[in-house]
Coordinates of C-alpha atoms in Angstrom, one line a residue:
X203 CA 22.6 7.2 -0.3
X204 CA 21.0 5.0 -3.3
X205 CA 20.2 6.1 -6.6
X206 CA 16.5 5.9 -7.1
X207 CA 15.1 5.3 -10.5
X208 CA 12.1 7.1 -11.5
X209 CA 11.3 4.1 -15.5
X210 CA 8.9 1.1 -14.6
X211 CA 10.5 -2.1 -15.5
X212 CA 9.4 -3.5 -18.4
X213 CA 9.3 -7.3 -20.1
X214 CA 9.3 -9.8 -21.4
X215 CA 12.8 -10.7 -21.9
X216 CA 15.4 -13.8 -21.2
X217 CA 15.0 -17.0 -21.7
X218 CA 11.7 -17.9 -24.9
X219 CA 8.5 -18.8 -22.6
X220 CA 7.5 -22.1 -21.7
X221 CA 10.8 -24.3 -21.6
X222 CA 10.7 -25.0 -17.6
X223 CA 7.4 -26.1 -15.0
X224 CA 6.2 -23.9 -12.6
X225 CA 6.9 -25.9 -9.3
X226 CA 4.6 -25.6 -6.3
X227 CA 7.1 -24.5 -3.3
X228 CA 7.4 -27.6 -0.7
X229 CA 5.5 -26.9 2.9
X230 CA 7.7 -27.2 5.7
X231 CA 7.1 -29.4 8.5
X232 CA 7.4 -28.8 11.6
X233 CA 10.3 -29.9 13.5
X234 CA 8.1 -30.4 17.1
X235 CA 4.2 -29.8 17.8
X236 CA 2.5 -29.6 21.8
X237 CA -0.3 -28.9 23.1
X238 CA -0.9 -25.3 21.7
X239 CA 1.6 -24.5 19.3
X240 CA 3.8 -25.1 16.6
X241 CA 7.9 -25.5 16.0
X242 CA 9.3 -24.7 12.9
X243 CA 13.2 -24.4 12.5
X244 CA 14.0 -22.2 8.8
X245 CA 18.2 -22.0 7.5
X246 CA 18.8 -18.6 6.0
X247 CA 22.0 -19.5 3.8
X248 CA 23.5 -19.7 0.4
X249 CA 23.2 -21.5 -2.5
X250 CA 23.4 -22.4 -6.1
X251 CA 20.1 -23.1 -8.0
X252 CA 18.4 -24.0 -11.7
X253 CA 16.6 -20.4 -12.3
X254 CA 17.8 -20.4 -16.0
X255 CA 17.0 -23.3 -18.0
X256 CA 20.5 -26.0 -17.4
X257 CA 22.5 -23.3 -14.8
X258 CA 23.2 -22.2 -11.2
X259 CA 22.2 -19.2 -10.1
X260 CA 23.7 -18.3 -6.8
X261 CA 20.8 -16.9 -4.4
X262 CA 20.2 -15.9 -0.1
X263 CA 16.9 -17.8 0.4
X264 CA 15.6 -19.8 3.2
X265 CA 16.4 -23.0 3.4
X266 CA 18.7 -22.6 0.4
X267 CA 15.2 -21.7 -2.4
X268 CA 14.4 -19.0 -4.2
X269 CA 11.3 -18.9 -3.2
X270 CA 11.7 -20.8 0.3
X271 CA 9.2 -23.2 2.1
X272 CA 5.7 -22.6 3.0
X273 CA 3.9 -22.9 5.7
X274 CA 0.4 -23.4 5.8
X275 CA -0.7 -23.0 9.4
X276 CA -3.9 -22.7 11.3
X277 CA -5.7 -19.7 12.2
X278 CA -5.3 -19.5 15.9
X279 CA -2.6 -22.0 16.7
X280 CA 0.0 -20.6 17.5
X281 CA 3.4 -21.3 15.8
X282 CA 6.7 -20.5 16.8
X283 CA 10.1 -20.1 14.5
X284 CA 13.8 -20.8 14.8
X285 CA 15.8 -18.7 12.0
X286 CA 19.1 -19.6 11.9
X287 CA 21.5 -17.1 9.9
X288 CA 24.2 -19.1 7.8
X289 CA 24.7 -16.2 5.7
X290 CA 28.5 -13.5 6.5
X291 CA 26.2 -10.6 6.8
X292 CA 23.3 -9.9 9.2
X293 CA 19.2 -10.7 8.6
X294 CA 15.9 -11.1 10.0
X295 CA 12.1 -11.9 9.4
X296 CA 9.0 -10.1 9.0
X297 CA 5.8 -12.2 8.4
X298 CA 4.3 -9.7 5.9
X299 CA 0.4 -9.2 7.3
X300 CA 0.9 -10.4 10.3
X301 CA -0.6 -9.4 14.0
X302 CA 3.0 -10.2 16.1
X303 CA 4.3 -9.3 18.8
X304 CA 7.1 -5.7 18.5
X305 CA 10.8 -8.3 19.2
X306 CA 8.4 -10.5 16.6
X307 CA 8.1 -8.4 13.8
X308 CA 10.9 -8.5 11.9
X309 CA 12.4 -4.3 13.0
X310 CA 14.7 -3.4 10.4
X311 CA 17.4 -2.9 12.9
X312 CA 16.2 -5.8 15.8
X313 CA 18.9 -8.4 13.3
X314 CA 20.8 -12.4 14.2
X315 CA 24.0 -11.6 13.4
X316 CA 26.0 -13.7 11.9
X317 CA 25.7 -18.1 13.1
X318 CA 24.0 -16.9 15.1
X319 CA 19.2 -18.2 16.1
X320 CA 16.4 -16.6 16.8
X321 CA 13.2 -17.3 17.3
X322 CA 10.3 -15.5 16.3
X323 CA 6.8 -16.1 17.7
X324 CA 3.5 -16.3 15.3
X325 CA 0.3 -16.4 17.4
X326 CA -2.6 -16.2 14.1
X327 CA -4.6 -15.1 15.9
X328 CA -6.2 -13.0 12.6
X329 CA -8.4 -14.2 10.2
X330 CA -7.2 -16.8 7.4
X331 CA -5.1 -15.5 4.4
X332 CA -2.1 -15.5 2.2
X333 CA 0.7 -13.8 3.9
X334 CA 5.0 -13.8 3.0
X335 CA 7.9 -14.0 5.9
X336 CA 10.7 -11.6 4.1
X337 CA 14.2 -10.1 5.4
X338 CA 13.4 -6.8 6.2
X339 CA 17.5 -5.3 6.9
X340 CA 18.4 -2.4 7.0
X341 CA 19.2 -0.3 4.0
X342 CA 19.6 -4.7 2.4
X343 CA 16.2 -5.4 2.3
X344 CA 15.4 -4.5 -1.3
X345 CA 18.2 -6.3 -2.2
X346 CA 18.0 -9.1 -0.1
X347 CA 14.8 -9.6 -1.7
X348 CA 15.5 -9.1 -4.5
X349 CA 18.3 -12.0 -4.8
X350 CA 16.1 -14.7 -2.9
X351 CA 14.4 -13.9 1.0
X352 CA 11.1 -14.7 0.6
X353 CA 8.4 -17.1 0.7
X354 CA 4.4 -18.2 1.3
X355 CA 2.3 -18.2 5.5
X356 CA -0.5 -19.1 4.1
X357 CA -2.9 -19.1 7.1
X358 CA -5.6 -21.5 6.9
X359 CA -8.8 -19.4 8.3
X360 CA -11.1 -21.8 10.8
X361 CA -14.0 -21.0 8.0
X362 CA -12.8 -21.9 4.5
X363 CA -13.2 -25.6 4.3
X364 CA -17.6 -25.4 4.8
X365 CA -17.1 -22.9 1.6
X366 CA -15.4 -25.7 -0.4
X367 CA -13.3 -23.1 -2.3
X368 CA -10.7 -25.5 -4.0
X369 CA -8.2 -27.6 -2.2
X370 CA -5.1 -29.5 -1.2
X371 CA -3.3 -29.1 -4.8
X372 CA -5.8 -26.9 -5.4
X373 CA -5.1 -24.9 -3.7
X374 CA -1.8 -23.3 -5.1
X375 CA 0.8 -20.4 -4.5
X376 CA 2.5 -18.6 -6.7
X377 CA 5.2 -16.0 -5.7
X378 CA 5.5 -12.9 -9.0
X379 CA 8.4 -10.7 -9.7
X380 CA 10.5 -9.8 -11.5
X381 CA 14.9 -10.2 -11.9
X382 CA 18.0 -9.4 -14.2
X383 CA 20.3 -11.7 -15.1
X384 CA 24.0 -11.7 -16.6
X385 CA 25.4 -14.1 -19.4
X386 CA 26.8 -16.1 -16.6
X387 CA 23.5 -16.7 -15.2
X388 CA 24.3 -14.8 -11.4
X389 CA 21.5 -12.2 -10.0
X390 CA 22.2 -8.1 -11.3
X391 CA 21.3 -6.3 -8.4
X392 CA 21.4 -2.6 -8.1
X393 CA 18.5 0.1 -7.6
X394 CA 18.9 2.2 -10.9
X395 CA 18.8 -1.7 -12.4
X396 CA 15.0 -1.6 -12.3
X397 CA 14.3 -1.0 -15.7
X398 CA 16.6 -4.7 -17.0
X399 CA 14.9 -6.8 -14.2
X400 CA 13.3 -8.0 -18.2
X401 CA 13.1 -11.4 -16.9
X402 CA 9.4 -12.4 -15.8
X403 CA 9.7 -15.1 -13.0
X404 CA 6.3 -17.2 -11.0
X405 CA 7.9 -19.1 -8.2
X406 CA 11.5 -18.3 -9.0
X407 CA 11.8 -20.7 -12.4
X408 CA 11.1 -18.0 -15.8
X409 CA 8.0 -17.3 -17.3
X410 CA 7.0 -21.5 -17.3
X411 CA 4.0 -23.8 -18.1
X412 CA 2.4 -25.0 -14.9
X413 CA -0.3 -28.4 -16.1
X414 CA -4.0 -28.1 -14.5
X415 CA -6.4 -30.9 -14.5
X416 CA -9.9 -28.9 -16.1
X417 CA -11.9 -27.8 -13.2
X418 CA -11.5 -25.1 -10.5
X419 CA -8.6 -24.1 -9.0
X420 CA -7.2 -21.2 -6.4
X421 CA -4.1 -19.8 -7.0
X422 CA -2.3 -17.3 -4.4
X423 CA -0.8 -14.8 -6.2
X424 CA 1.7 -13.0 -4.6
X425 CA 3.9 -9.9 -6.4
X426 CA 7.3 -10.2 -4.3
X427 CA 9.2 -7.7 -6.7
X428 CA 11.3 -4.7 -6.0
X429 CA 9.1 -2.5 -8.1
X430 CA 7.1 -3.5 -10.8
X431 CA 3.1 -3.6 -10.9
X432 CA 1.4 -6.8 -12.5
X433 CA -1.4 -6.1 -14.7
X434 CA -2.5 -10.7 -15.1
X435 CA -5.1 -10.9 -17.3
X436 CA -6.0 -14.2 -19.0
X437 CA -6.7 -15.2 -23.0
X438 CA -8.8 -17.2 -24.5
X439 CA -12.0 -15.0 -23.1
X440 CA -10.9 -16.6 -19.4
X441 CA -11.3 -14.2 -16.5
X442 CA -10.4 -14.3 -12.6
X443 CA -12.7 -14.6 -10.2
X444 CA -10.8 -13.1 -7.6
X445 CA -11.9 -14.2 -3.8
X446 CA -9.5 -12.7 -1.7
X447 CA -6.9 -10.0 -0.7
X448 CA -3.7 -9.5 1.6
X449 CA -6.4 -9.5 5.0
X450 CA -7.6 -12.8 3.0
X451 CA -11.2 -13.4 2.0
X452 CA -13.6 -11.2 0.3
X453 CA -16.9 -9.7 1.7
X454 CA -18.1 -11.3 -1.8
X455 CA -16.4 -12.7 -5.3
X456 CA -15.7 -10.4 -7.3
X457 CA -15.2 -11.2 -11.2
X458 CA -11.6 -9.8 -12.2
X459 CA -10.9 -9.4 -16.0
X460 CA -7.4 -7.4 -15.5
X461 CA -5.5 -8.6 -11.4
X462 CA -3.7 -5.3 -10.4
X463 CA -0.9 -6.2 -7.6
X464 CA 2.0 -3.9 -6.7
X465 CA 4.9 -4.9 -4.6
X466 CA 3.4 -7.0 -1.8
X467 CA 0.5 -7.4 -2.7
X468 CA -1.3 -10.4 -2.6
X469 CA -4.5 -11.4 -4.7
X470 CA -6.7 -15.2 -4.0
X471 CA -8.7 -16.1 -7.3
X472 CA -10.1 -18.8 -8.3
X473 CA -10.3 -20.2 -11.9
X474 CA -11.8 -22.4 -13.7
X475 CA -10.3 -24.8 -16.6
X476 CA -14.0 -27.1 -16.2
X477 CA -15.0 -26.0 -20.4
X478 CA -11.4 -26.5 -21.9
X479 CA -10.6 -29.3 -23.5
X480 CA -7.3 -32.0 -22.6
X481 CA -3.9 -29.8 -24.9
X482 CA -6.1 -26.8 -24.3
X483 CA -3.2 -24.0 -23.1
X484 CA -4.6 -20.7 -21.2
X485 CA -1.7 -17.6 -20.6
X486 CA -1.7 -16.1 -17.7
X487 CA 0.1 -12.3 -19.5
X488 CA 1.4 -8.6 -17.8
X489 CA 1.4 -5.9 -20.1
X490 CA 4.6 -6.5 -20.7
X491 CA 3.9 -9.9 -22.1
X492 CA 3.2 -13.7 -20.6
X493 CA 4.0 -14.8 -17.5
X494 CA 3.0 -18.3 -18.0
X495 CA 1.3 -20.9 -19.3
X496 CA -1.5 -23.3 -18.1
X497 CA -1.9 -26.2 -19.9
X498 CA -4.6 -28.4 -19.5
X499 CA -3.9 -32.0 -19.4
X500 CA -5.8 -34.5 -17.7
X501 CA -9.8 -34.3 -16.3
X502 CA -11.1 -34.9 -12.5
X503 CA -14.0 -34.9 -10.7
X504 CA -14.4 -30.9 -9.2
X505 CA -16.5 -30.9 -5.7
X506 CA -15.9 -27.5 -5.1
X507 CA -17.5 -24.1 -5.1
X508 CA -17.3 -20.9 -5.0
X509 CA -20.4 -19.3 -2.9
X510 CA -21.6 -15.6 -2.9
X511 CA -21.0 -15.1 0.4
X512 CA -17.6 -15.7 1.9
X513 CA -16.1 -13.6 4.8
X514 CA -18.8 -10.7 5.8
X515 CA -16.9 -8.1 7.4
X516 CA -17.8 -6.4 10.5
X517 CA -19.3 -2.9 9.9
X518 CA -16.9 0.4 10.5
X519 CA -16.8 1.8 13.9
X520 CA -18.7 5.1 13.0
X521 CA -15.9 8.2 12.7
X522 CA -18.1 10.2 11.1
X523 CA -17.8 12.2 8.1
X524 CA -14.8 12.9 5.5
X525 CA -13.2 12.8 8.9
X526 CA -9.2 12.2 8.4
X527 CA -6.6 11.2 11.4
X528 CA -3.4 12.0 9.3
X529 CA -1.8 12.8 6.3
X530 CA 0.8 11.1 5.0
X531 CA 2.5 12.2 1.9
X532 CA 4.6 10.1 -0.7
X533 CA 7.6 11.8 -2.4
X534 CA 11.1 11.2 -4.3
X535 CA 13.8 13.5 -4.6
X536 CA 16.0 12.5 -8.0
X537 CA 18.7 14.9 -7.2
X538 CA 19.5 13.8 -4.1
X539 CA 18.4 10.1 -4.5
X540 CA 16.1 10.2 -1.2
X541 CA 12.5 9.0 -0.4
X542 CA 10.5 10.8 1.9
X543 CA 7.6 10.7 4.1
X544 CA 5.7 13.4 5.2
X545 CA 9.0 15.4 4.2
X546 CA 11.4 13.0 6.3
X547 CA 13.7 10.7 5.5
X548 CA 13.6 7.0 7.7
X549 CA 15.2 7.7 11.1
X550 CA 15.0 5.0 13.4
X551 CA 15.4 6.7 16.8
X552 CA 13.0 8.7 15.9
X553 CA 9.2 7.9 16.3
X554 CA 6.7 9.9 13.9
X555 CA 4.3 9.0 15.0
X556 CA 2.3 7.6 18.3
X557 CA -1.0 5.9 18.2
X558 CA -3.1 4.4 21.0
X559 CA -4.2 1.1 21.8
X560 CA -6.9 0.6 20.5
X561 CA -8.0 3.8 19.1
X562 CA -9.3 4.2 15.3
X563 CA -7.1 6.7 12.3
X564 CA -8.2 7.0 9.8
X565 CA -4.7 7.9 7.0
X566 CA -4.6 9.7 3.8
X567 CA -2.6 8.6 2.1
X568 CA -1.2 11.0 -1.0
X569 CA 1.5 10.2 -3.5
X570 CA 3.3 13.6 -4.3
X571 CA 5.2 12.1 -7.3
X572 CA 3.7 13.5 -10.3
X573 CA 6.9 14.9 -12.0
X574 CA 8.6 11.3 -12.5
X575 CA 5.1 9.9 -12.6
X576 CA 6.3 6.5 -10.8
X577 CA 3.5 5.4 -7.8
X578 CA 4.2 4.6 -4.9
X579 CA 2.4 2.0 -2.2
X580 CA 2.5 1.8 1.5
X581 CA 2.5 -0.6 3.4
X582 CA 1.9 -0.7 7.4
X583 CA 3.3 -3.2 9.3
X584 CA 1.0 -5.1 12.4
X585 CA -2.8 -4.3 11.0
X586 CA -4.6 -5.0 8.2
X587 CA -7.1 -3.0 7.2
X588 CA -10.0 -1.3 5.1
X589 CA -9.4 0.9 2.1
X590 CA -12.3 4.0 2.1
X591 CA -12.2 5.7 -0.6
X592 CA -9.6 6.1 -3.5
X593 CA -9.9 10.4 -4.1
X594 CA -13.1 10.9 -2.8
X595 CA -14.9 8.0 -5.2
X596 CA -15.1 3.6 -3.9
X597 CA -12.6 1.9 -3.5
X598 CA -11.8 -0.2 -6.6
X599 CA -13.1 -4.0 -7.2
X600 CA -11.4 -6.8 -4.8
X601 CA -10.9 -4.4 -2.3
X602 CA -13.5 -4.5 0.2
X603 CA -11.9 -6.7 1.9
X604 CA -8.7 -6.1 4.3
X605 CA -5.6 -5.3 2.9
X606 CA -1.5 -4.2 5.0
X607 CA -0.9 -2.7 1.1
X608 CA -2.0 0.1 -0.8
X609 CA -1.1 0.9 -4.4
X610 CA -0.7 5.2 -5.0
X611 CA -0.4 6.0 -8.9
X612 CA 0.8 10.0 -9.0
X613 CA -1.1 11.9 -8.0
X614 CA -3.9 10.6 -6.0
X615 CA -4.8 10.1 -2.9
X616 CA -6.4 7.1 -1.3
X617 CA -8.3 7.3 2.4
X618 CA -7.6 4.0 4.9
X619 CA -9.3 2.9 7.2
X620 CA -7.5 1.5 11.1
X621 CA -7.9 0.5 13.9
X622 CA -4.6 -1.0 16.8
X623 CA -5.5 -3.8 18.6
X624 CA -3.6 -4.2 21.9
X625 CA 0.4 -4.6 20.4
X626 CA 2.7 -2.0 22.1
X627 CA 5.8 -1.1 20.6
X628 CA 7.9 0.2 17.4
X629 CA 6.1 -1.1 14.4
X630 CA 7.2 0.2 10.5
X631 CA 4.9 1.9 7.9
X632 CA 6.6 2.4 5.1
X633 CA 6.7 2.3 0.7
X634 CA 7.3 -1.7 -0.6
X635 CA 9.1 -0.7 -3.9
X636 CA 11.8 -1.3 -1.8
X637 CA 14.5 1.2 -3.4
X638 CA 12.1 3.3 -2.5
X639 CA 11.8 2.0 1.2
X640 CA 15.9 1.5 1.7
X641 CA 16.0 5.4 0.0
X642 CA 14.5 6.5 2.9
X643 CA 10.5 6.0 2.0
X644 CA 10.0 4.1 6.1
X645 CA 8.8 5.6 9.2
X646 CA 7.9 4.1 12.9
X647 CA 5.2 4.4 14.9
X648 CA 4.5 3.4 18.1
X649 CA 1.3 1.9 20.1
X650 CA 1.4 3.1 23.4
X651 CA -1.5 3.0 26.2

């Protein structure tokens, strides 16, 4: 059993900041398109890539990259992806935030053996959103994600074009994580090593710079770290306008001084550099130090906007005041090195709850780890949910939209309302601090007729 470390990672070490440019992940093109489906091919393989300046690091990744290629797909248009495993170990792929059938969800026991391929089908029958794909192999998901098995999956909503949000080259996905490098540039991985993962990465490069024009940008921020929660802010008295979270656009934009992202969470923000002069530099900071610098290098026409209304949410089904259908508790045992949901470690042969198809439930998620002051966050496969309250208080700013991952501080609780759709089968819910899920903080729900 893995040992679970209680200390949060610090930050700020590694190469001097702003020496390298942040790349934008390449967009994958379909190998074939038919009337109602686009087909993609993805190879999972090891390769040596430049992460630290002038040094090659071995990674495990989609397309051999530390940040896999981005899939930009359209709401309502079906996608089939063939994943071919070129590694020496079994792997799989989970579409985080995707509403997909159980046999395409990437269950930890549903693996692609070395040298084999598998087709996953994604219907994209959900609103436009910033999703991501990553490995979910039982007991190895934390190491595989740490070493590079992740990428963006962006669903373009039917409603987005008329909103005139920043688009094309001004719509930039940014994947954030942390790492611990050995002197030879190799990645060091151990579950108890989280405090030493002090090199902050943006799209796989250490604290890079990114050239921008003096205009609005849409940045899709994603935290793929195993353990770190980012607290992101801009310097020069600038703020971010949050327009989206895990499940897509918010009902209305929210001005944010600080954007908090726990592992697996996303936030879409608009940053307006229009008032900045060419030559200005704006730094995106975490509490542990700088993450990324935006360098204003040119001026550009800007026909974009941030409308007052983005994507109104449907009304919640009336379930009765104070109702709670399920109590979910999260707890680690530092002595045994185990992590629990409702006092049980994950067993792939056990179904923890059964949920009726089409039903709506309210779950209260409680973090019991007050003695070691550990954060947890709960991610539900298959469904997006609404956060109703936190310890009886309203949700935080930016939590008014659809979510699939919710951060719960030590001793706190959050209530969520989730409606299960038409798909049947077994799906996971787990802490997305992946060393915790590897340690057992994962459970299984079965959607039944």
